[in-house]
Short mmCIF file of C-alpha atoms in Angstrom, two decimals:
data_model
loop_
_atom_site.label_atom_id
_atom_site.label_comp_id
_atom_site.label_asym_id
_atom_site.label_seq_id
_atom_site.Cartn_x
_atom_site.Cartn_y
_atom_site.Cartn_z
CA MET A 1284 0.00 0.00 0.00
CA THR A 1285 1.29 3.44 -0.90
CA ARG A 1286 1.95 5.66 2.09
CA MET A 1287 1.43 9.41 2.08
CA THR A 1288 4.74 11.21 1.86
CA ARG A 1289 5.78 13.84 4.39
CA PRO A 1290 5.54 16.73 1.88
CA ARG A 1291 1.93 15.80 1.09
CA PHE A 1292 1.12 15.70 4.80
CA LEU A 1293 2.74 19.10 5.35
CA LEU A 1294 0.71 20.51 2.47
CA ALA A 1295 -2.47 19.29 4.16
CA LEU A 1296 -1.48 21.06 7.39
CA LEU A 1297 -0.56 24.27 5.61
CA LEU A 1298 -3.98 24.41 4.01
CA ALA A 1299 -5.74 24.46 7.38
CA PRO A 1300 -5.32 28.19 8.16
CA VAL A 1301 -6.28 29.06 4.60
CA LEU A 1302 -9.59 27.32 5.06
CA THR A 1303 -10.40 28.79 8.45
CA GLY A 1304 -11.93 31.84 6.82
CA CYS A 1305 -13.51 29.73 4.11
CA PHE A 1306 -15.59 27.81 6.65
CA ALA A 1307 -16.09 30.58 9.18
CA SER A 1308 -19.72 31.02 10.12
CA ASP A 1309 -21.60 33.98 8.65
CA GLY A 1310 -23.98 34.86 11.45
CA THR A 1311 -26.79 32.54 10.38
CA GLY A 1312 -24.34 29.69 10.79
CA ASP A 1313 -23.22 30.46 14.37
CA SER A 1314 -23.93 27.32 16.31
CA SER A 1315 -23.84 29.24 19.59
CA ASP A 1316 -26.94 31.15 18.53
CA ASP A 1317 -29.00 28.04 18.00
CA ALA A 1318 -27.43 25.45 20.25
CA GLY A 1319 -30.70 24.99 22.07
CA ASP A 1320 -32.53 24.44 18.84
CA GLY A 1321 -30.12 22.06 17.14
CA SER A 1322 -26.70 23.15 15.92
CA ARG A 1323 -26.11 23.92 12.28
CA LEU A 1324 -24.12 21.40 10.26
CA ARG A 1325 -21.05 22.43 8.32
CA VAL A 1326 -20.63 20.38 5.16
CA ALA A 1327 -17.91 20.32 2.50
CA LEU A 1328 -19.03 18.95 -0.87
CA ALA A 1329 -16.76 18.04 -3.75
CA PHE A 1330 -18.98 19.14 -6.61
CA PRO A 1331 -20.30 22.67 -7.04
CA PRO A 1332 -23.53 23.21 -8.94
CA ALA A 1333 -22.85 22.48 -12.61
CA GLU A 1334 -26.25 23.37 -14.07
CA ASN A 1335 -27.68 26.21 -11.95
CA LEU A 1336 -29.16 23.64 -9.53
CA SER A 1337 -31.40 22.19 -12.21
CA PRO A 1338 -32.95 18.97 -10.91
CA TYR A 1339 -32.66 17.42 -14.37
CA GLY A 1340 -28.90 16.89 -14.44
CA ALA A 1341 -25.91 16.28 -12.20
CA ASP A 1342 -27.10 18.82 -9.59
CA ALA A 1343 -30.10 16.64 -8.74
CA THR A 1344 -27.98 14.45 -6.48
CA LEU A 1345 -26.50 17.48 -4.73
CA LEU A 1346 -30.04 18.56 -3.82
CA SER A 1347 -31.08 15.12 -2.58
CA ARG A 1348 -27.90 14.63 -0.52
CA LEU A 1349 -28.59 17.87 1.33
CA GLY A 1350 -32.19 16.91 2.10
CA VAL A 1351 -33.69 19.57 -0.14
CA THR A 1352 -35.69 17.59 -2.69
CA GLU A 1353 -37.79 14.45 -2.79
CA GLY A 1354 -39.64 12.41 -5.35
CA LEU A 1355 -42.81 10.36 -5.18
CA THR A 1356 -40.77 7.37 -4.07
CA ALA A 1357 -37.39 6.65 -2.48
CA LEU A 1358 -35.02 3.68 -2.31
CA ASP A 1359 -34.89 1.57 0.83
CA ALA A 1360 -31.76 -0.17 2.14
CA ASN A 1361 -32.35 -3.12 -0.19
CA GLY A 1362 -32.79 -0.97 -3.27
CA ALA A 1363 -36.55 -1.44 -3.45
CA ALA A 1364 -39.03 1.39 -4.00
CA ALA A 1365 -40.29 2.91 -0.73
CA PRO A 1366 -42.88 5.62 0.00
CA ALA A 1367 -41.85 9.28 -0.08
CA LEU A 1368 -44.32 11.94 -1.24
CA ALA A 1369 -46.46 9.05 -2.41
CA ALA A 1370 -47.74 7.05 0.56
CA SER A 1371 -48.69 4.10 -1.66
CA TRP A 1372 -49.26 3.03 -5.26
CA THR A 1373 -50.99 0.37 -7.29
CA ARG A 1374 -50.46 -0.90 -10.82
CA GLU A 1375 -53.74 -0.62 -12.69
CA ASN A 1376 -52.50 -2.27 -15.90
CA ASP A 1377 -49.21 -2.84 -17.68
CA ARG A 1378 -48.85 0.86 -18.58
CA THR A 1379 -50.70 2.70 -15.80
CA TRP A 1380 -49.96 3.27 -12.12
CA LEU A 1381 -51.96 5.21 -9.53
CA PHE A 1382 -49.94 6.96 -6.81
CA THR A 1383 -51.68 8.14 -3.64
CA LEU A 1384 -50.12 11.26 -2.13
CA ARG A 1385 -49.48 11.86 1.54
CA GLU A 1386 -50.33 15.20 3.12
CA ALA A 1387 -47.33 17.50 2.63
CA THR A 1388 -46.43 21.09 1.83
CA PHE A 1389 -43.82 22.80 -0.27
CA GLN A 1390 -41.28 25.08 1.37
CA ASP A 1391 -43.05 28.12 -0.14
CA GLY A 1392 -46.15 27.25 1.90
CA THR A 1393 -48.28 25.79 -0.90
CA ASP A 1394 -49.78 22.32 -0.66
CA VAL A 1395 -48.50 19.25 -2.46
CA THR A 1396 -51.52 18.42 -4.62
CA PRO A 1397 -52.15 15.97 -7.45
CA ALA A 1398 -52.14 18.89 -9.89
CA THR A 1399 -48.74 20.24 -8.76
CA VAL A 1400 -47.21 16.76 -8.80
CA ALA A 1401 -48.55 16.02 -12.27
CA ALA A 1402 -47.23 19.38 -13.49
CA ALA A 1403 -43.80 18.73 -12.00
CA LEU A 1404 -43.53 15.36 -13.74
CA SER A 1405 -44.70 16.95 -16.99
CA HIS A 1406 -41.96 19.56 -16.74
CA ALA A 1407 -39.41 16.76 -16.30
CA THR A 1408 -40.64 14.94 -19.40
CA ASP A 1409 -40.32 18.16 -21.42
CA ALA A 1410 -36.78 18.93 -20.23
CA GLU A 1411 -33.94 19.10 -22.75
CA PRO A 1412 -31.91 17.03 -22.46
CA ALA A 1413 -34.19 14.54 -20.75
CA PRO A 1414 -33.27 13.44 -17.23
CA ALA A 1415 -31.30 10.20 -17.28
CA ALA A 1416 -34.11 8.49 -15.37
CA LEU A 1417 -36.45 9.08 -18.32
CA SER A 1418 -34.06 7.89 -21.00
CA GLY A 1419 -36.13 5.91 -23.51
CA VAL A 1420 -39.32 6.46 -21.49
CA THR A 1421 -42.39 8.48 -22.42
CA LEU A 1422 -44.86 9.15 -19.63
CA THR A 1423 -47.83 11.34 -18.85
CA ALA A 1424 -49.09 12.30 -15.41
CA LYS A 1425 -52.61 13.45 -14.54
CA ALA A 1426 -54.32 14.41 -11.31
CA GLU A 1427 -56.91 11.94 -10.04
CA GLY A 1428 -59.24 13.15 -7.33
CA ALA A 1429 -58.03 14.75 -4.11
CA THR A 1430 -54.98 12.56 -3.50
CA GLY A 1431 -54.19 10.59 -6.63
CA VAL A 1432 -51.73 10.96 -9.52
CA ARG A 1433 -52.15 8.59 -12.45
CA VAL A 1434 -48.95 7.97 -14.40
CA THR A 1435 -49.19 6.30 -17.80
CA THR A 1436 -46.21 5.20 -19.88
CA LYS A 1437 -46.13 4.74 -23.64
CA ASP A 1438 -44.67 1.26 -23.19
CA PRO A 1439 -44.97 -1.09 -20.22
CA ASP A 1440 -42.59 0.03 -17.48
CA PRO A 1441 -42.50 -2.42 -14.58
CA ALA A 1442 -39.75 -0.38 -12.91
CA LEU A 1443 -41.72 2.87 -12.74
CA PRO A 1444 -41.83 3.11 -8.90
CA LEU A 1445 -38.04 2.73 -8.89
CA ARG A 1446 -37.70 5.25 -11.71
CA LEU A 1447 -39.74 7.86 -9.83
CA SER A 1448 -37.30 7.66 -6.91
CA SER A 1449 -34.64 9.36 -9.06
CA PRO A 1450 -33.33 12.66 -7.68
CA SER A 1451 -33.86 14.08 -11.19
CA LEU A 1452 -37.62 13.55 -10.83
CA ALA A 1453 -37.95 15.61 -7.67
CA ILE A 1454 -41.30 17.28 -7.12
CA LEU A 1455 -41.20 21.08 -6.93
CA SER A 1456 -43.97 23.64 -6.51
CA ALA A 1457 -45.52 25.56 -9.39
CA LYS A 1458 -43.43 28.62 -8.49
CA ALA A 1459 -40.23 26.75 -9.33
CA TYR A 1460 -40.91 26.63 -13.05
CA GLY A 1461 -40.14 29.74 -15.06
CA THR A 1462 -37.50 30.45 -17.66
CA ARG A 1463 -35.42 27.95 -15.71
CA VAL A 1464 -36.20 25.52 -12.90
CA ASP A 1465 -35.41 27.03 -9.49
CA PRO A 1466 -35.53 24.70 -6.47
CA VAL A 1467 -34.65 27.45 -3.99
CA GLY A 1468 -37.56 27.60 -1.56
CA HIS A 1469 -39.78 25.41 -3.72
CA ALA A 1470 -38.95 21.83 -2.68
CA THR A 1471 -40.41 19.51 -0.03
CA GLY A 1472 -37.42 18.18 1.94
CA PRO A 1473 -36.45 18.77 5.58
CA PHE A 1474 -33.97 21.50 4.58
CA GLU A 1475 -34.69 24.58 2.50
CA LEU A 1476 -32.14 26.32 0.30
CA THR A 1477 -32.14 29.98 1.31
CA LYS A 1478 -29.01 31.30 -0.35
CA VAL A 1479 -26.68 30.07 -3.09
CA MET A 1480 -23.36 31.83 -3.63
CA GLY A 1481 -22.55 30.61 -7.13
CA ALA A 1482 -20.13 27.68 -7.13
CA THR A 1483 -18.64 28.47 -3.72
CA ALA A 1484 -21.25 28.09 -0.99
CA ALA A 1485 -24.89 27.60 -0.05
CA THR A 1486 -27.00 28.12 3.05
CA LEU A 1487 -29.92 25.92 4.08
CA ASP A 1488 -32.36 26.32 6.95
CA ARG A 1489 -34.52 23.69 8.55
CA TYR A 1490 -38.01 23.46 7.07
CA ASP A 1491 -40.11 23.13 10.20
CA ASP A 1492 -43.27 21.96 8.42
CA TYR A 1493 -41.62 18.95 6.80
CA TRP A 1494 -44.10 16.07 6.60
CA GLY A 1495 -41.60 13.57 7.98
CA GLY A 1496 -40.91 15.49 11.19
CA ARG A 1497 -38.65 18.29 12.33
CA ALA A 1498 -34.95 17.88 11.51
CA GLN A 1499 -32.60 17.85 14.49
CA ALA A 1500 -30.11 20.24 12.87
CA SER A 1501 -31.30 23.82 12.53
CA GLY A 1502 -29.62 24.25 9.17
CA ILE A 1503 -26.66 23.48 6.94
CA ASP A 1504 -23.76 25.67 5.83
CA VAL A 1505 -22.26 24.22 2.67
CA LYS A 1506 -18.96 24.98 0.99
CA PHE A 1507 -18.10 23.54 -2.40
CA VAL A 1508 -14.45 22.51 -2.25
CA ALA A 1509 -13.10 20.69 -5.29
CA ASP A 1510 -9.70 20.10 -3.70
CA GLY A 1511 -9.74 16.82 -1.77
CA THR A 1512 -6.78 17.74 0.43
CA ALA A 1513 -8.57 20.91 1.50
CA ARG A 1514 -11.76 18.99 2.35
CA THR A 1515 -9.79 16.53 4.45
CA SER A 1516 -7.87 19.27 6.24
CA ALA A 1517 -11.10 21.12 7.02
CA LEU A 1518 -12.53 18.03 8.71
CA ARG A 1519 -9.37 17.23 10.60
CA THR A 1520 -9.14 20.79 11.99
CA ASP A 1521 -12.83 20.87 12.97
CA GLN A 1522 -13.87 23.43 10.36
CA VAL A 1523 -16.51 21.10 8.95
CA ASP A 1524 -18.66 18.31 10.33
CA LEU A 1525 -19.05 16.29 7.14
CA ALA A 1526 -16.73 16.09 4.14
CA GLU A 1527 -17.59 13.96 1.15
CA ALA A 1528 -15.22 12.09 -1.16
CA ILE A 1529 -12.12 12.00 1.03
CA PRO A 1530 -9.18 11.07 -1.24
CA VAL A 1531 -7.70 7.68 -0.43
CA ALA A 1532 -4.28 9.32 -0.26
CA GLN A 1533 -5.58 11.56 2.55
CA ALA A 1534 -7.50 8.93 4.51
CA ALA A 1535 -4.50 8.05 6.66
CA THR A 1536 -4.30 11.64 7.92
CA LEU A 1537 -7.68 11.21 9.62
CA ASP A 1538 -8.31 9.30 12.82
CA LYS A 1539 -9.88 5.95 12.05
CA GLY A 1540 -13.15 7.00 13.68
CA LEU A 1541 -13.48 9.99 11.34
CA ARG A 1542 -13.33 8.09 8.05
CA LYS A 1543 -16.29 6.00 6.96
CA ALA A 1544 -15.79 3.75 3.93
CA THR A 1545 -18.98 2.72 2.16
CA ALA A 1546 -19.21 0.08 -0.53
CA THR A 1547 -21.11 1.74 -3.34
CA THR A 1548 -22.61 0.91 -6.68
CA ARG A 1549 -20.20 3.42 -8.23
CA THR A 1550 -17.91 2.18 -10.98
CA THR A 1551 -14.99 4.13 -12.43
CA SER A 1552 -14.78 3.41 -16.15
CA LEU A 1553 -12.84 4.30 -19.26
CA LEU A 1554 -15.36 5.35 -21.91
CA LEU A 1555 -14.21 5.34 -25.53
CA ASN A 1556 -15.72 7.64 -28.16
CA THR A 1557 -17.22 5.22 -30.69
CA GLU A 1558 -18.55 7.93 -32.99
CA SER A 1559 -15.40 9.70 -34.12
CA GLY A 1560 -11.62 9.66 -33.78
CA ALA A 1561 -9.36 6.72 -33.16
CA PHE A 1562 -11.86 4.69 -31.17
CA GLU A 1563 -14.43 4.66 -33.93
CA ASP A 1564 -12.30 1.63 -34.88
CA ALA A 1565 -13.41 -1.38 -32.81
CA GLY A 1566 -9.95 -2.93 -33.16
CA LEU A 1567 -8.35 0.06 -31.45
CA ARG A 1568 -10.98 -0.06 -28.70
CA ALA A 1569 -10.01 -3.69 -28.14
CA ALA A 1570 -6.35 -2.67 -28.02
CA ALA A 1571 -7.15 -0.05 -25.37
CA ARG A 1572 -9.04 -2.60 -23.27
CA ARG A 1573 -6.15 -5.07 -23.46
CA ALA A 1574 -3.70 -2.35 -22.39
CA VAL A 1575 -5.50 -1.63 -19.11
CA ASP A 1576 -4.38 -3.32 -15.87
CA THR A 1577 -7.28 -2.75 -13.47
CA SER A 1578 -5.63 -4.43 -10.48
CA ALA A 1579 -2.86 -1.81 -10.57
CA LEU A 1580 -5.52 0.87 -10.22
CA ALA A 1581 -7.41 -0.83 -7.37
CA GLU A 1582 -4.34 -1.51 -5.26
CA GLY A 1583 -2.20 1.43 -6.36
CA VAL A 1584 -4.31 4.53 -6.93
CA TYR A 1585 -7.15 3.45 -4.62
CA GLU A 1586 -4.90 1.84 -2.02
CA GLY A 1587 -7.31 -1.04 -1.50
CA TYR A 1588 -10.44 1.14 -1.24
CA ALA A 1589 -11.72 -0.35 -4.49
CA ASP A 1590 -12.14 -3.65 -6.32
CA ALA A 1591 -10.83 -4.33 -9.81
CA GLY A 1592 -13.49 -3.71 -12.46
CA ALA A 1593 -15.62 -6.73 -13.25
CA GLY A 1594 -18.41 -5.08 -15.23
CA ILE A 1595 -20.81 -2.18 -15.23
CA TYR A 1596 -22.19 -3.47 -11.92
CA GLY A 1597 -19.77 -4.13 -9.06
CA PRO A 1598 -19.75 -6.16 -5.82
CA ALA A 1599 -22.19 -3.81 -4.06
CA VAL A 1600 -24.82 -5.00 -6.55
CA THR A 1601 -24.90 -8.35 -4.78
CA TRP A 1602 -26.98 -10.26 -7.32
CA ALA A 1603 -24.86 -9.33 -10.35
CA GLU A 1604 -21.88 -11.67 -10.08
CA GLY A 1605 -23.93 -14.85 -10.17
CA LYS A 1606 -25.72 -13.71 -13.33
CA ARG A 1607 -22.73 -12.31 -15.24
CA THR A 1608 -21.87 -13.78 -18.64
CA GLU A 1609 -18.73 -13.30 -20.70
CA PRO A 1610 -18.90 -10.63 -23.43
CA ALA A 1611 -19.12 -12.11 -26.92
CA GLY A 1612 -18.29 -10.82 -30.37
CA ARG A 1613 -15.42 -8.57 -29.38
CA ALA A 1614 -13.26 -7.28 -32.21
CA LYS A 1615 -9.67 -8.44 -32.54
CA ALA A 1616 -7.18 -5.92 -31.15
CA THR A 1617 -5.17 -4.04 -33.76
CA ASP A 1618 -1.82 -2.29 -33.44
CA PRO A 1619 -2.34 1.38 -32.45
CA GLU A 1620 0.76 2.40 -34.42
CA GLY A 1621 1.01 5.71 -32.58
CA ALA A 1622 -2.67 6.65 -32.88
CA LYS A 1623 -3.19 10.02 -31.18
CA ILE A 1624 -5.93 10.25 -28.55
CA THR A 1625 -7.10 12.81 -26.00
CA LEU A 1626 -7.94 11.33 -22.59
CA ALA A 1627 -10.08 13.55 -20.36
CA THR A 1628 -11.22 13.41 -16.75
CA TYR A 1629 -12.17 15.71 -13.86
CA ASP A 1630 -10.51 16.49 -10.55
CA ASN A 1631 -13.53 16.76 -8.22
CA ARG A 1632 -12.87 13.12 -7.41
CA PRO A 1633 -9.15 13.37 -6.66
CA GLU A 1634 -8.30 9.79 -7.64
CA LEU A 1635 -9.49 10.28 -11.22
CA PRO A 1636 -6.52 12.37 -12.43
CA GLU A 1637 -4.23 9.73 -10.91
CA VAL A 1638 -6.21 7.00 -12.67
CA ALA A 1639 -5.94 8.90 -15.93
CA GLN A 1640 -2.19 9.33 -15.50
CA VAL A 1641 -1.74 5.58 -14.96
CA LEU A 1642 -3.96 4.85 -17.96
CA LYS A 1643 -1.93 7.26 -20.05
CA GLN A 1644 1.20 5.26 -19.25
CA GLN A 1645 -0.51 1.94 -19.95
CA LEU A 1646 -1.96 3.13 -23.26
CA GLU A 1647 1.33 4.65 -24.36
CA LYS A 1648 3.07 1.39 -23.58
CA ALA A 1649 0.55 -0.31 -25.91
CA GLY A 1650 1.39 2.09 -28.74
CA PHE A 1651 -1.02 5.03 -28.39
CA GLU A 1652 0.06 8.65 -28.21
CA VAL A 1653 -1.94 10.19 -25.37
CA GLU A 1654 -2.72 13.79 -24.48
CA LEU A 1655 -4.23 14.20 -21.02
CA GLU A 1656 -6.81 16.87 -20.18
CA VAL A 1657 -8.08 17.46 -16.63
CA ARG A 1658 -10.77 20.00 -15.69
CA GLU A 1659 -13.35 20.64 -13.00
CA TYR A 1660 -16.46 18.58 -13.82
CA SER A 1661 -18.82 21.46 -14.56
CA ARG A 1662 -16.35 22.69 -17.20
CA LEU A 1663 -15.99 19.27 -18.78
CA GLU A 1664 -19.41 17.62 -18.97
CA SER A 1665 -20.82 19.34 -22.05
CA ASP A 1666 -17.66 18.75 -24.10
CA ALA A 1667 -17.64 15.10 -23.07
CA LEU A 1668 -21.26 14.60 -24.05
CA GLN A 1669 -20.56 16.22 -27.41
CA GLY A 1670 -17.74 13.78 -28.13
CA ARG A 1671 -14.86 16.25 -28.07
CA PHE A 1672 -12.56 13.71 -26.44
CA ASP A 1673 -11.42 10.29 -27.61
CA ALA A 1674 -11.57 8.77 -24.14
CA PHE A 1675 -13.08 9.79 -20.83
CA VAL A 1676 -12.47 8.54 -17.30
CA GLY A 1677 -15.55 8.94 -15.15
CA ALA A 1678 -17.07 7.59 -11.95
CA ARG A 1679 -20.73 6.63 -12.29
CA ASN A 1680 -23.09 5.18 -9.71
CA SER A 1681 -24.88 2.53 -11.76
CA LEU A 1682 -28.04 2.62 -9.63
CA LEU A 1683 -28.09 6.31 -8.77
CA ASP A 1684 -30.58 7.53 -11.34
CA THR A 1685 -33.38 5.03 -10.73
CA GLY A 1686 -32.22 2.09 -8.64
CA ASP A 1687 -33.18 -0.01 -11.63
CA PRO A 1688 -30.23 -1.87 -13.22
CA VAL A 1689 -31.70 -1.49 -16.71
CA SER A 1690 -32.15 2.27 -16.64
CA VAL A 1691 -28.45 3.10 -16.48
CA LEU A 1692 -27.87 0.93 -19.54
CA ALA A 1693 -30.55 2.84 -21.43
CA SER A 1694 -29.25 6.27 -20.46
CA ASP A 1695 -25.54 5.53 -20.89
CA PHE A 1696 -25.23 3.07 -23.76
CA THR A 1697 -28.20 3.23 -26.16
CA CYS A 1698 -28.57 5.35 -29.28
CA ASP A 1699 -31.00 7.74 -27.59
CA GLY A 1700 -29.30 7.70 -24.19
CA SER A 1701 -29.08 11.09 -22.50
CA TYR A 1702 -25.74 10.38 -20.75
CA ASN A 1703 -24.06 8.39 -23.50
CA LEU A 1704 -20.45 9.51 -23.04
CA ALA A 1705 -19.21 6.75 -25.35
CA LEU A 1706 -21.67 7.91 -28.05
CA LEU A 1707 -22.44 4.23 -28.58
CA CYS A 1708 -25.17 3.38 -31.05
CA ASP A 1709 -25.34 -0.39 -31.58
CA LYS A 1710 -28.53 -2.14 -32.71
CA ASP A 1711 -27.76 -5.32 -30.75
CA VAL A 1712 -27.19 -3.33 -27.57
CA ASP A 1713 -30.40 -1.36 -28.07
CA LYS A 1714 -32.30 -4.59 -28.67
CA ALA A 1715 -30.94 -6.23 -25.50
CA VAL A 1716 -31.71 -3.17 -23.37
CA LYS A 1717 -35.20 -2.88 -24.84
CA LYS A 1718 -35.87 -6.53 -24.00
CA ALA A 1719 -34.74 -6.01 -20.40
CA GLU A 1720 -36.91 -2.91 -20.04
CA GLY A 1721 -40.05 -4.93 -20.76
CA ILE A 1722 -39.53 -7.61 -18.10
CA ALA A 1723 -41.48 -7.20 -14.86
CA ASP A 1724 -40.21 -10.15 -12.81
CA THR A 1725 -37.30 -8.90 -10.68
CA GLU A 1726 -34.98 -11.89 -11.10
CA LYS A 1727 -35.63 -12.19 -14.82
CA ARG A 1728 -35.12 -8.46 -15.25
CA GLN A 1729 -31.77 -8.74 -13.51
CA GLY A 1730 -30.78 -11.59 -15.79
CA ALA A 1731 -31.75 -9.58 -18.85
CA ALA A 1732 -29.75 -6.61 -17.54
CA MET A 1733 -26.68 -8.83 -17.29
CA ALA A 1734 -27.23 -10.10 -20.82
CA ALA A 1735 -27.37 -6.48 -22.00
CA GLU A 1736 -24.23 -5.71 -20.00
CA ALA A 1737 -22.42 -8.47 -21.90
CA LYS A 1738 -23.53 -6.96 -25.20
CA ILE A 1739 -22.26 -3.52 -24.15
CA LEU A 1740 -18.93 -4.85 -22.93
CA GLY A 1741 -18.63 -6.76 -26.20
CA THR A 1742 -18.43 -3.44 -28.07
CA ASP A 1743 -15.46 -2.28 -25.95
CA ALA A 1744 -17.13 1.12 -25.71
CA VAL A 1745 -16.56 0.98 -21.95
CA VAL A 1746 -13.79 -0.57 -19.89
CA PRO A 1747 -14.82 -0.96 -16.21
CA LEU A 1748 -11.76 0.00 -14.14
CA VAL A 1749 -12.65 -0.21 -10.45
CA HIS A 1750 -15.67 -0.46 -8.17
CA GLN A 1751 -15.27 2.16 -5.47
CA ARG A 1752 -15.63 2.33 -1.74
CA VAL A 1753 -16.34 5.98 -1.06
CA ILE A 1754 -14.76 7.55 2.03
CA THR A 1755 -16.81 10.15 3.87
CA GLY A 1756 -15.30 12.23 6.63
CA VAL A 1757 -17.61 12.38 9.65
CA GLY A 1758 -16.76 14.61 12.61
CA PRO A 1759 -16.52 13.10 16.10
CA ASP A 1760 -19.63 14.92 17.34
CA VAL A 1761 -21.81 14.03 14.35
CA ALA A 1762 -24.52 11.39 14.53
CA GLY A 1763 -27.01 10.19 11.96
CA ALA A 1764 -25.05 10.84 8.75
CA LEU A 1765 -26.74 8.95 5.91
CA LEU A 1766 -24.20 6.86 4.01
CA ASP A 1767 -25.86 4.70 1.38
CA PRO A 1768 -24.46 2.70 -1.56
CA TYR A 1769 -26.54 4.75 -4.01
CA GLU A 1770 -24.97 8.04 -2.82
CA ARG A 1771 -28.31 9.83 -2.84
CA THR A 1772 -28.32 10.84 0.81
CA LEU A 1773 -25.96 12.46 3.29
CA VAL A 1774 -28.00 14.69 5.63
CA GLY A 1775 -31.45 13.77 6.94
CA ILE A 1776 -33.80 14.65 9.77
CA GLY A 1777 -31.70 12.66 12.28
CA THR A 1778 -28.31 14.08 11.29
CA ARG A 1779 -26.98 16.26 14.12
CA ARG A 1780 -24.03 17.42 16.16
#
């Protein structure tokens, strides 16, 4: 295992005074003012808002992790659909579901009604690009009586209750929808966004009328800190109570009780641009796959906090391994002969640039000429989706968007997928995913998802690298932090210090 060098440790210490001002309370965040009413939580997040806090993209998870937004359903500990704003639901036929709402209010004081819920879902279906949870799905929502919302899909969708748990399908009040979607003050969660300072900070206050009960913390003061060393230093010096995505190289600088490793459904992958450039050639994609040594990444870069990549779904998806089949029909690897490629990644997850550097060396050893480009995620996503790079290293939670194993395949690897970073368009893949989407039985659906995974891996559009264990820094006085394998939650009504 690689040990942190003394210079790196000294750098972490030197950053501490720099951050003292960064995390200083601003009056509303003074815990002494509200100690009798629940102290405020200080949280350091790795990713700043990338899309003006739109619930339809990457910012959706940021909102759900802070307890701001909710959908009709949620995921329970076993990954099954559980009640949220919908208290219950029934399937009326293969295309229609009736959801019964609980009594709840929005943070702007208006009631959660069937009409507002139906309107919110309609706005999501009209969004461009479509939320990943709705990739390949057409649905309509209509109010039904005083408490019902009837959701009808164009095609049978047995996973709809799971799909509606997606953070990107959060329910907001009518006032949220204007020229852009604004969740500030218009959501339903236990914490209300009251102030957003661009990509640097945000302030949240407890929403006392939350249907699920009053949160124990009186509010949250958030700082967006892309630098992993700075996040770790802030936790170690008691400037924050929670720090997400602690770099593995920094974990040893924290007391054992402060670092919580969670096995997640997140897989770090190498995605190859199949539409243009060098990797339009399947033989060169095969050569790239053969060049990659995933065990070196798991044990070297991740220092044992990851497992070598086995597929799109990792060990945290406990049913996957027993249903996995070998990819078939892979192209024969061809000699790169100095083919020039641009490999891109982002630094919000500090291991990714290290992964990319190791991959660069491995690919160059195989005969590629590699140019490396590293940016902050919000400055990289649009270029990646438009295919401006030959290869992309990204970390993706395979069950984040819906909890349904098929949905991530549809959004990430089909012709019409909304998060298709590999720009893959393969008729056999689309056919396999479509077949899986139509299966209602859970076990059979899982088997069909694994068959589709084999088809995708057979194209070499994606090379699974590692399955991550995410490290969260939790202060010694903090209780009730929500650490789940789907990475949808962090702060809830029981989170306190």
